[in-house]
């Protein structure tokens, strides 16, 4: 699919403006930051606030959406039950996106953005109080909503209502913004009057909201008080959380701070190295998708047509909740420590021998993968994994490859985005601008590509001949997208 069905859009459009308003309030009251969830509680934690939360679905970096009710690993939990309500809506109203178990979003211009829009649509259908995205592992995201009454229903406020009425109707394709506008008024118990150019409605506080339409879109929104005077809402108090449960996160629940920047500088390039290793195995070793066999005694990763020299790197068990470095990896950990600028006498629990308990960390699997992936890259080796077994490929046919010429802009954009996506959920909010920028800059630099900062703080780019990869940053530092195009020359 390249767009959502008419049936889904018909359900979504009346809710677009007020959903934007509600999400604005949620993001104001529940700070952006490292996010985690508990499907058994069920709970959603973000920015020090704990709320009742529900996973609706998961999104993988290959563009696949899987509803929680259809996910074998989630379906039996309390945190996935709300997603079944969406399936009922889909079956009742004949909406294919909601009735089917999976969705392929690769036909959309930006599959990840389509997943976020689908989350907002679901937030409206469920009358939820907020929505959040959490890194599930290095391969995907979990998309959640909260129905916790600690988050109040959004009441009209000057800035928020103007932004919602302008931006909400533009979220989805279509040229009839009046549906979203009337939906917003209905949400606030107001029956608007047609003005010839749009609609106007008087709020209970006495203020009048006037919405001007043009070409099917919202062109202008104004708020005036009684008899055209100052708006009463301008003096209204901002809403607050109602008896919130706060949980101050321990620093070690995020990715360990001493290793964060070294990991940021390694993660995207490591993904490129692993992809190049897989390509080599396909071209020269008969690899066709079946997992290779790890021969620990011989130190070989065996494919149908040959083998690659490798070393055990570490292992983890999510069921028992532990990670451990493999014996004999002191040199690899030393390289990681050196890349992070850490003296040998500084104790880092994540680099020590023995089992590391994963329970305190936000994303246990992502932490284990991140430690080993970054360590391998810092040591000049290539990371790969077989289930819970992590390996470092040492074979010079792979580690000595020049990855630059084989990296095209589209692949580079995907890898920069994937690296940042993996690390985003483990990075404290105040560190995110610095860390996300480091992910992109280091990736381009290690590929030998010139880096241009002419678009900062909104974006930076890596040069690929006549083309460039632009990495776009949100105001909070989130690496939101990566796009390709012809080189842009500043004037």
Short mmCIF file of C-alpha atoms in Angstrom, two decimals:
data_model
loop_
_atom_site.label_atom_id
_atom_site.label_comp_id
_atom_site.label_asym_id
_atom_site.label_seq_id
_atom_site.Cartn_x
_atom_site.Cartn_y
_atom_site.Cartn_z
CA UNK A 1 0.00 0.00 0.00
CA UNK A 2 1.11 3.57 -0.67
CA UNK A 3 -1.66 5.29 1.30
CA UNK A 4 -4.25 4.34 3.88
CA UNK A 5 -7.61 3.04 2.73
CA UNK A 6 -10.62 5.32 2.28
CA UNK A 7 -12.34 3.43 5.09
CA UNK A 8 -9.56 4.20 7.56
CA UNK A 9 -9.23 7.82 6.42
CA UNK A 10 -12.97 8.32 6.88
CA UNK A 11 -12.68 7.21 10.51
CA UNK A 12 -9.52 9.22 11.09
CA UNK A 13 -10.28 12.65 9.63
CA UNK A 14 -12.90 13.84 12.17
CA UNK A 15 -10.37 13.13 14.93
CA UNK A 16 -7.19 14.60 13.45
CA UNK A 17 -7.34 18.08 14.98
CA UNK A 18 -8.33 17.10 18.50
CA UNK A 19 -5.85 14.22 18.52
CA UNK A 20 -3.11 16.73 17.65
CA UNK A 21 -4.33 18.91 20.50
CA UNK A 22 -4.39 16.02 22.97
CA UNK A 23 -0.94 14.81 21.92
CA UNK A 24 0.43 18.34 22.31
CA UNK A 25 -0.85 18.42 25.89
CA UNK A 26 0.52 14.93 26.60
CA UNK A 27 3.98 15.86 25.31
CA UNK A 28 3.91 19.02 27.43
CA UNK A 29 2.99 17.17 30.62
CA UNK A 30 5.00 13.97 30.09
CA UNK A 31 8.55 15.01 29.11
CA UNK A 32 10.28 13.35 26.21
CA UNK A 33 13.03 11.05 27.36
CA UNK A 34 14.01 7.42 27.67
CA UNK A 35 10.85 5.32 27.40
CA UNK A 36 10.02 1.83 28.60
CA UNK A 37 6.92 -0.29 29.14
CA UNK A 38 5.71 -3.28 31.12
CA UNK A 39 3.13 -5.45 29.35
CA UNK A 40 2.09 -7.26 32.50
CA UNK A 41 1.30 -4.15 34.58
CA UNK A 42 0.48 -2.72 31.98
CA UNK A 43 2.48 0.49 32.22
CA UNK A 44 4.26 3.11 30.18
CA UNK A 45 7.16 5.06 31.65
CA UNK A 46 8.50 8.25 30.11
CA UNK A 47 10.38 11.22 31.49
CA UNK A 48 9.96 10.18 35.12
CA UNK A 49 6.18 9.66 34.86
CA UNK A 50 4.54 6.23 35.10
CA UNK A 51 1.17 5.77 33.38
CA UNK A 52 -1.11 2.92 32.42
CA UNK A 53 0.04 2.01 28.91
CA UNK A 54 -0.85 -0.34 26.09
CA UNK A 55 1.18 -1.59 23.13
CA UNK A 56 -0.84 -1.36 19.91
CA UNK A 57 1.74 -2.73 17.53
CA UNK A 58 5.38 -2.98 16.55
CA UNK A 59 7.20 -1.50 13.59
CA UNK A 60 10.30 -3.09 12.11
CA UNK A 61 12.94 -1.22 10.15
CA UNK A 62 11.99 -3.19 7.03
CA UNK A 63 8.62 -1.39 7.01
CA UNK A 64 6.51 -4.14 8.56
CA UNK A 65 3.78 -3.31 11.09
CA UNK A 66 2.53 -6.12 13.34
CA UNK A 67 -0.52 -5.59 15.56
CA UNK A 68 0.00 -6.55 19.19
CA UNK A 69 -3.08 -8.78 19.13
CA UNK A 70 -1.45 -10.78 16.33
CA UNK A 71 2.03 -10.92 17.84
CA UNK A 72 2.62 -14.30 19.49
CA UNK A 73 5.07 -12.82 22.00
CA UNK A 74 2.67 -10.03 23.07
CA UNK A 75 -0.87 -11.28 22.55
CA UNK A 76 -1.31 -12.96 25.92
CA UNK A 77 -0.36 -9.92 27.98
CA UNK A 78 -2.59 -7.30 29.57
CA UNK A 79 -0.67 -4.60 27.73
CA UNK A 80 -1.77 -5.92 24.32
CA UNK A 81 -5.47 -6.34 25.06
CA UNK A 82 -6.48 -2.85 23.94
CA UNK A 83 -5.19 -3.53 20.44
CA UNK A 84 -7.93 -6.15 20.03
CA UNK A 85 -10.48 -3.31 20.19
CA UNK A 86 -8.99 -1.95 16.98
CA UNK A 87 -9.44 -5.30 15.27
CA UNK A 88 -13.12 -5.23 16.25
CA UNK A 89 -13.44 -1.76 14.71
CA UNK A 90 -11.74 -3.01 11.57
CA UNK A 91 -14.02 -6.00 11.23
CA UNK A 92 -17.19 -4.00 11.98
CA UNK A 93 -16.38 -1.09 9.64
CA UNK A 94 -14.52 -3.15 7.04
CA UNK A 95 -11.18 -1.38 7.54
CA UNK A 96 -8.44 -3.62 6.12
CA UNK A 97 -5.57 -1.98 8.05
CA UNK A 98 -7.23 -2.74 11.38
CA UNK A 99 -8.64 -6.17 10.56
CA UNK A 100 -5.44 -7.78 9.26
CA UNK A 101 -2.60 -9.04 11.42
CA UNK A 102 0.21 -7.24 9.57
CA UNK A 103 0.72 -4.23 7.33
CA UNK A 104 3.41 -3.59 4.74
CA UNK A 105 4.24 0.13 4.89
CA UNK A 106 7.13 0.08 2.42
CA UNK A 107 4.95 1.59 -0.31
CA UNK A 108 4.61 4.86 1.63
CA UNK A 109 7.11 7.64 0.85
CA UNK A 110 8.27 7.41 4.48
CA UNK A 111 7.25 4.09 6.08
CA UNK A 112 8.29 5.13 9.57
CA UNK A 113 6.26 8.34 9.34
CA UNK A 114 3.30 6.26 8.16
CA UNK A 115 3.66 4.12 11.29
CA UNK A 116 3.58 7.24 13.46
CA UNK A 117 0.48 8.49 11.64
CA UNK A 118 -1.18 5.13 12.15
CA UNK A 119 -0.43 5.43 15.87
CA UNK A 120 -2.17 8.84 15.98
CA UNK A 121 -5.16 7.44 14.09
CA UNK A 122 -5.44 4.67 16.67
CA UNK A 123 -5.10 7.18 19.49
CA UNK A 124 -8.18 8.90 18.13
CA UNK A 125 -10.16 5.72 17.59
CA UNK A 126 -9.46 4.64 21.18
CA UNK A 127 -9.99 8.13 22.65
CA UNK A 128 -6.58 7.76 24.28
CA UNK A 129 -4.86 10.41 26.39
CA UNK A 130 -1.44 10.20 24.73
CA UNK A 131 0.89 8.17 22.53
CA UNK A 132 4.55 7.20 22.73
CA UNK A 133 7.17 5.27 20.79
CA UNK A 134 9.73 3.03 22.45
CA UNK A 135 12.79 1.28 21.04
CA UNK A 136 11.95 -2.41 21.20
CA UNK A 137 15.40 -3.58 20.15
CA UNK A 138 17.88 -2.57 17.47
CA UNK A 139 15.47 -3.82 14.82
CA UNK A 140 12.22 -2.10 15.66
CA UNK A 141 9.89 0.06 17.68
CA UNK A 142 6.91 -0.49 19.95
CA UNK A 143 4.03 1.97 19.53
CA UNK A 144 1.91 2.65 22.61
CA UNK A 145 -1.01 4.69 23.89
CA UNK A 146 -2.08 5.62 27.40
CA UNK A 147 -5.63 5.85 28.74
CA UNK A 148 -4.46 6.86 32.21
CA UNK A 149 -6.78 9.49 33.80
CA UNK A 150 -3.68 11.16 35.25
CA UNK A 151 -3.40 12.79 31.81
CA UNK A 152 -6.31 15.24 31.52
CA UNK A 153 -8.46 15.70 28.45
CA UNK A 154 -7.10 18.66 26.50
CA UNK A 155 -9.00 21.87 27.10
CA UNK A 156 -8.74 24.72 24.57
CA UNK A 157 -5.75 27.00 25.06
CA UNK A 158 -4.72 29.70 22.55
CA UNK A 159 -1.50 28.28 21.15
CA UNK A 160 -2.53 24.66 21.34
CA UNK A 161 -5.87 25.06 19.59
CA UNK A 162 -4.37 27.15 16.79
CA UNK A 163 -1.58 24.62 16.20
CA UNK A 164 -4.02 21.70 16.32
CA UNK A 165 -6.47 23.21 13.83
CA UNK A 166 -3.67 24.12 11.43
CA UNK A 167 -1.57 20.96 11.66
CA UNK A 168 -4.10 18.24 12.48
CA UNK A 169 -6.09 18.30 9.21
CA UNK A 170 -2.82 18.25 7.23
CA UNK A 171 -1.55 14.99 8.75
CA UNK A 172 -3.25 12.77 6.18
CA UNK A 173 -3.88 13.13 2.44
CA UNK A 174 -7.16 14.67 1.36
CA UNK A 175 -8.48 18.09 0.53
CA UNK A 176 -11.37 18.51 2.96
CA UNK A 177 -10.10 19.97 6.19
CA UNK A 178 -13.63 20.89 7.23
CA UNK A 179 -14.19 17.37 8.53
CA UNK A 180 -11.34 17.69 11.03
CA UNK A 181 -12.41 21.23 11.96
CA UNK A 182 -15.98 20.18 12.71
CA UNK A 183 -14.63 17.20 14.62
CA UNK A 184 -12.58 19.54 16.81
CA UNK A 185 -15.58 21.73 17.59
CA UNK A 186 -17.71 18.67 18.38
CA UNK A 187 -15.00 17.42 20.75
CA UNK A 188 -15.44 20.62 22.75
CA UNK A 189 -19.23 20.54 22.68
CA UNK A 190 -19.59 23.38 20.18
CA UNK A 191 -21.76 23.48 17.06
CA UNK A 192 -19.99 25.89 14.69
CA UNK A 193 -21.66 28.18 12.16
CA UNK A 194 -20.60 28.38 8.52
CA UNK A 195 -19.00 31.73 7.69
CA UNK A 196 -18.71 31.42 3.93
CA UNK A 197 -14.94 30.94 4.16
CA UNK A 198 -14.98 28.42 6.96
CA UNK A 199 -16.48 28.06 10.43
CA UNK A 200 -16.80 29.96 13.67
CA UNK A 201 -17.86 28.67 17.06
CA UNK A 202 -18.20 30.12 20.54
CA UNK A 203 -16.50 28.18 23.30
CA UNK A 204 -18.09 27.82 26.75
CA UNK A 205 -15.66 30.44 28.11
CA UNK A 206 -17.14 32.99 25.69
CA UNK A 207 -14.23 33.14 23.23
CA UNK A 208 -14.87 32.67 19.52
CA UNK A 209 -12.71 30.43 17.35
CA UNK A 210 -12.78 31.31 13.65
CA UNK A 211 -11.29 28.92 11.11
CA UNK A 212 -10.70 30.08 7.54
CA UNK A 213 -10.48 27.42 4.82
CA UNK A 214 -9.03 27.64 1.36
CA UNK A 215 -8.43 24.96 -1.23
CA UNK A 216 -9.68 22.35 1.20
CA UNK A 217 -7.01 23.23 3.81
CA UNK A 218 -7.02 25.37 6.95
CA UNK A 219 -5.52 28.76 6.08
CA UNK A 220 -5.98 30.72 9.27
CA UNK A 221 -7.21 30.27 12.84
CA UNK A 222 -8.09 33.18 15.12
CA UNK A 223 -9.29 33.41 18.71
CA UNK A 224 -11.15 36.46 19.97
CA UNK A 225 -12.90 37.29 23.21
CA UNK A 226 -16.43 38.48 23.75
CA UNK A 227 -17.33 41.44 21.51
CA UNK A 228 -13.98 41.11 19.77
CA UNK A 229 -11.91 41.86 22.86
CA UNK A 230 -8.99 39.86 24.34
CA UNK A 231 -9.55 36.13 24.60
CA UNK A 232 -10.45 34.91 28.08
CA UNK A 233 -8.48 31.72 27.45
CA UNK A 234 -5.27 33.76 27.28
CA UNK A 235 -5.43 34.07 31.08
CA UNK A 236 -6.41 30.45 31.73
CA UNK A 237 -4.07 28.27 33.77
CA UNK A 238 -2.19 25.53 31.96
CA UNK A 239 -3.41 22.02 32.66
CA UNK A 240 -1.40 19.68 34.84
CA UNK A 241 -1.12 15.96 35.47
CA UNK A 242 -3.70 14.70 37.95
CA UNK A 243 -2.07 12.90 40.89
CA UNK A 244 0.79 11.53 38.75
CA UNK A 245 3.00 8.64 39.74
CA UNK A 246 6.60 9.75 39.40
CA UNK A 247 9.55 7.41 39.19
CA UNK A 248 12.96 9.00 39.05
CA UNK A 249 15.01 6.84 36.73
CA UNK A 250 18.45 5.70 37.75
CA UNK A 251 21.22 6.79 35.41
CA UNK A 252 22.34 3.22 34.80
CA UNK A 253 18.98 2.30 33.31
CA UNK A 254 19.94 4.22 30.20
CA UNK A 255 22.92 3.17 28.13
CA UNK A 256 25.99 3.55 30.38
CA UNK A 257 27.06 7.18 30.11
CA UNK A 258 30.85 6.53 29.90
CA UNK A 259 30.31 4.33 26.81
CA UNK A 260 27.50 6.29 25.16
CA UNK A 261 29.51 8.48 22.77
CA UNK A 262 31.85 5.67 21.70
CA UNK A 263 28.76 3.61 20.90
CA UNK A 264 27.14 6.50 19.03
CA UNK A 265 30.24 6.84 16.87
CA UNK A 266 30.23 3.10 16.11
CA UNK A 267 26.62 1.97 15.78
CA UNK A 268 25.64 3.00 12.24
CA UNK A 269 29.00 2.01 10.75
CA UNK A 270 28.73 -1.35 12.50
CA UNK A 271 25.43 -1.97 10.72
CA UNK A 272 27.20 -1.27 7.41
CA UNK A 273 30.00 -3.69 8.28
CA UNK A 274 27.56 -6.45 9.18
CA UNK A 275 25.61 -5.89 5.96
CA UNK A 276 28.86 -6.04 3.96
CA UNK A 277 29.79 -9.31 5.69
CA UNK A 278 26.42 -10.81 4.76
CA UNK A 279 26.89 -9.63 1.17
CA UNK A 280 30.32 -11.28 1.04
CA UNK A 281 28.94 -14.55 2.39
CA UNK A 282 26.24 -14.49 -0.26
CA UNK A 283 28.67 -13.81 -3.08
CA UNK A 284 31.50 -16.16 -2.06
CA UNK A 285 30.33 -18.63 0.58
CA UNK A 286 26.97 -19.87 -0.70
CA UNK A 287 24.91 -18.05 1.94
CA UNK A 288 21.22 -18.05 0.97
CA UNK A 289 19.52 -17.11 4.22
CA UNK A 290 19.90 -20.19 6.41
CA UNK A 291 21.85 -19.27 9.57
CA UNK A 292 25.49 -20.35 9.51
CA UNK A 293 26.91 -22.78 12.07
CA UNK A 294 29.26 -21.57 14.78
CA UNK A 295 32.14 -23.97 15.36
CA UNK A 296 33.61 -22.68 18.60
CA UNK A 297 36.45 -25.21 18.67
CA UNK A 298 37.66 -24.25 15.19
CA UNK A 299 36.83 -20.55 15.58
CA UNK A 300 34.82 -20.59 12.36
CA UNK A 301 31.44 -19.36 11.24
CA UNK A 302 30.52 -21.98 8.65
CA UNK A 303 28.43 -21.30 5.57
CA UNK A 304 27.45 -23.81 2.85
CA UNK A 305 30.39 -22.80 0.65
CA UNK A 306 33.09 -21.98 3.17
CA UNK A 307 33.81 -20.37 6.51
CA UNK A 308 34.84 -17.10 8.10
CA UNK A 309 37.26 -16.86 11.01
CA UNK A 310 35.50 -15.50 14.09
CA UNK A 311 35.67 -15.22 17.88
CA UNK A 312 33.06 -15.57 20.58
CA UNK A 313 32.12 -12.10 21.79
CA UNK A 314 29.44 -12.64 24.40
CA UNK A 315 26.01 -14.07 25.10
CA UNK A 316 22.77 -13.17 26.78
CA UNK A 317 19.59 -14.80 28.00
CA UNK A 318 16.53 -12.57 28.09
CA UNK A 319 14.51 -15.16 29.95
CA UNK A 320 16.96 -15.24 32.84
CA UNK A 321 17.90 -11.60 32.34
CA UNK A 322 21.69 -11.62 32.02
CA UNK A 323 24.54 -10.77 29.64
CA UNK A 324 28.15 -11.96 29.81
CA UNK A 325 31.30 -11.29 27.81
CA UNK A 326 32.98 -14.36 26.39
CA UNK A 327 36.28 -15.47 27.96
CA UNK A 328 39.31 -14.08 26.18
CA UNK A 329 37.69 -10.82 25.03
CA UNK A 330 39.83 -8.58 27.23
CA UNK A 331 41.52 -7.06 24.16
CA UNK A 332 38.20 -6.24 22.53
CA UNK A 333 36.88 -4.63 25.70
CA UNK A 334 40.15 -2.70 26.03
CA UNK A 335 39.67 -1.29 22.52
CA UNK A 336 36.12 -0.25 23.44
CA UNK A 337 37.39 1.35 26.65
CA UNK A 338 40.12 3.20 24.73
CA UNK A 339 37.62 4.49 22.16
CA UNK A 340 35.55 5.85 25.05
CA UNK A 341 38.64 7.51 26.57
CA UNK A 342 38.37 5.55 29.81
CA UNK A 343 41.44 4.86 31.96
CA UNK A 344 42.00 1.23 32.86
CA UNK A 345 41.44 1.88 36.57
CA UNK A 346 37.90 3.19 36.02
CA UNK A 347 35.39 0.49 36.92
CA UNK A 348 32.65 0.00 34.29
CA UNK A 349 30.25 -2.79 35.31
CA UNK A 350 29.20 -3.31 31.69
CA UNK A 351 32.79 -4.20 30.73
CA UNK A 352 33.51 -6.52 33.66
CA UNK A 353 33.76 -10.30 33.70
CA UNK A 354 30.84 -12.34 34.96
CA UNK A 355 27.13 -11.95 34.37
CA UNK A 356 25.58 -8.51 34.08
CA UNK A 357 21.99 -8.35 35.31
CA UNK A 358 19.87 -6.76 32.59
CA UNK A 359 16.72 -6.06 34.62
CA UNK A 360 17.64 -2.47 35.62
CA UNK A 361 18.09 -1.34 32.00
CA UNK A 362 15.44 0.27 29.83
CA UNK A 363 15.94 -2.06 26.86
CA UNK A 364 17.85 -5.14 28.01
CA UNK A 365 18.36 -6.78 24.61
CA UNK A 366 19.36 -3.50 22.96
CA UNK A 367 21.89 -2.88 25.73
CA UNK A 368 23.51 -6.29 25.25
CA UNK A 369 23.63 -5.93 21.48
CA UNK A 370 24.91 -2.37 21.71
CA UNK A 371 27.78 -3.21 24.01
CA UNK A 372 29.04 -6.05 21.85
CA UNK A 373 28.38 -4.37 18.51
CA UNK A 374 30.26 -1.23 19.51
CA UNK A 375 33.10 -3.20 21.10
CA UNK A 376 33.63 -5.27 17.95
CA UNK A 377 33.68 -2.16 15.77
CA UNK A 378 36.11 -0.35 18.07
CA UNK A 379 38.42 -3.38 17.86
CA UNK A 380 38.32 -3.37 14.04
CA UNK A 381 36.17 -6.51 13.87
CA UNK A 382 32.73 -7.19 12.40
CA UNK A 383 29.77 -7.91 14.64
CA UNK A 384 27.25 -10.66 13.98
CA UNK A 385 24.93 -12.75 16.11
CA UNK A 386 23.24 -16.12 16.22
CA UNK A 387 20.31 -15.87 18.59
CA UNK A 388 21.72 -15.01 22.01
CA UNK A 389 25.29 -15.69 20.90
CA UNK A 390 27.37 -12.66 19.80
CA UNK A 391 30.38 -13.13 17.53
CA UNK A 392 33.22 -10.98 16.22
CA UNK A 393 34.26 -11.89 12.69
CA UNK A 394 38.03 -11.60 12.42
CA UNK A 395 38.48 -12.82 8.83
CA UNK A 396 40.60 -10.33 6.85
CA UNK A 397 38.48 -10.93 3.74
CA UNK A 398 35.66 -9.17 5.59
CA UNK A 399 37.40 -6.85 8.06
CA UNK A 400 39.69 -5.47 5.36
CA UNK A 401 36.96 -4.54 2.87
CA UNK A 402 36.60 -0.98 1.65
CA UNK A 403 32.99 -0.19 2.44
CA UNK A 404 32.88 3.26 0.88
CA UNK A 405 32.37 2.51 -2.83
CA UNK A 406 29.75 -0.15 -2.10
CA UNK A 407 27.63 2.22 -0.04
CA UNK A 408 25.01 4.05 -2.07
CA UNK A 409 23.04 7.01 -0.73
CA UNK A 410 19.81 5.07 -0.12
CA UNK A 411 21.63 2.42 1.91
CA UNK A 412 23.54 5.08 3.82
CA UNK A 413 20.32 6.91 4.68
CA UNK A 414 18.74 3.71 5.98
CA UNK A 415 21.80 2.79 8.07
CA UNK A 416 22.20 6.24 9.64
CA UNK A 417 18.52 6.21 10.52
CA UNK A 418 18.64 2.65 11.88
CA UNK A 419 21.65 3.36 14.07
CA UNK A 420 20.02 6.42 15.58
CA UNK A 421 16.70 4.63 16.01
CA UNK A 422 18.37 1.86 17.98
CA UNK A 423 20.20 4.25 20.32
CA UNK A 424 17.40 6.83 20.71
CA UNK A 425 15.42 4.96 23.37
CA UNK A 426 18.52 4.45 25.53
CA UNK A 427 19.72 8.05 25.45
CA UNK A 428 18.74 10.58 28.16
CA UNK A 429 16.75 13.49 26.72
CA UNK A 430 19.37 16.11 27.59
CA UNK A 431 22.06 14.10 25.79
CA UNK A 432 20.04 13.31 22.68
CA UNK A 433 21.03 16.29 20.47
CA UNK A 434 24.74 15.60 20.97
CA UNK A 435 24.45 11.82 20.65
CA UNK A 436 22.21 11.75 17.58
CA UNK A 437 24.46 14.20 15.76
CA UNK A 438 27.48 12.04 16.63
CA UNK A 439 25.76 8.98 15.13
CA UNK A 440 25.42 10.69 11.75
CA UNK A 441 28.73 12.56 11.69
CA UNK A 442 30.81 9.55 12.68
CA UNK A 443 29.06 7.31 10.16
CA UNK A 444 29.76 9.62 7.23
CA UNK A 445 33.31 10.27 8.39
CA UNK A 446 34.15 6.56 8.72
CA UNK A 447 32.90 6.04 5.18
CA UNK A 448 35.26 8.76 4.05
CA UNK A 449 32.41 11.06 3.06
CA UNK A 450 32.63 14.84 3.54
CA UNK A 451 30.22 16.09 6.18
CA UNK A 452 28.38 19.38 5.69
CA UNK A 453 26.75 21.26 8.55
CA UNK A 454 25.15 24.07 6.53
CA UNK A 455 21.68 22.95 7.61
CA UNK A 456 22.28 22.72 11.35
CA UNK A 457 20.46 22.53 13.72
CA UNK A 458 17.76 21.12 11.41
CA UNK A 459 19.97 18.76 9.44
CA UNK A 460 23.49 17.81 8.44
CA UNK A 461 24.52 15.92 5.34
CA UNK A 462 27.08 13.49 4.01
CA UNK A 463 28.39 13.93 0.47
CA UNK A 464 28.20 11.01 -1.99
CA UNK A 465 29.51 12.40 -5.24
CA UNK A 466 26.71 14.34 -6.90
CA UNK A 467 24.32 13.21 -4.16
CA UNK A 468 23.99 13.79 -0.46
CA UNK A 469 22.31 12.08 2.46
CA UNK A 470 20.54 14.56 4.70
CA UNK A 471 19.95 13.57 8.31
CA UNK A 472 17.10 15.60 9.81
CA UNK A 473 16.83 16.46 13.52
CA UNK A 474 13.75 17.37 15.56
CA UNK A 475 13.93 20.26 18.06
CA UNK A 476 14.58 17.79 20.89
CA UNK A 477 17.55 16.31 19.02
CA UNK A 478 15.76 13.21 17.72
CA UNK A 479 17.11 11.98 14.40
CA UNK A 480 13.72 11.85 12.73
CA UNK A 481 14.53 11.06 9.13
CA UNK A 482 17.27 10.60 6.55
CA UNK A 483 16.69 11.53 2.91
CA UNK A 484 18.73 11.48 -0.29
CA UNK A 485 18.96 13.90 -3.19
CA UNK A 486 21.26 15.92 -5.39
CA UNK A 487 23.93 17.93 -3.63
CA UNK A 488 22.71 21.28 -2.35
CA UNK A 489 25.23 24.11 -2.63
CA UNK A 490 24.70 27.03 -0.22
CA UNK A 491 24.72 30.48 -1.81
#
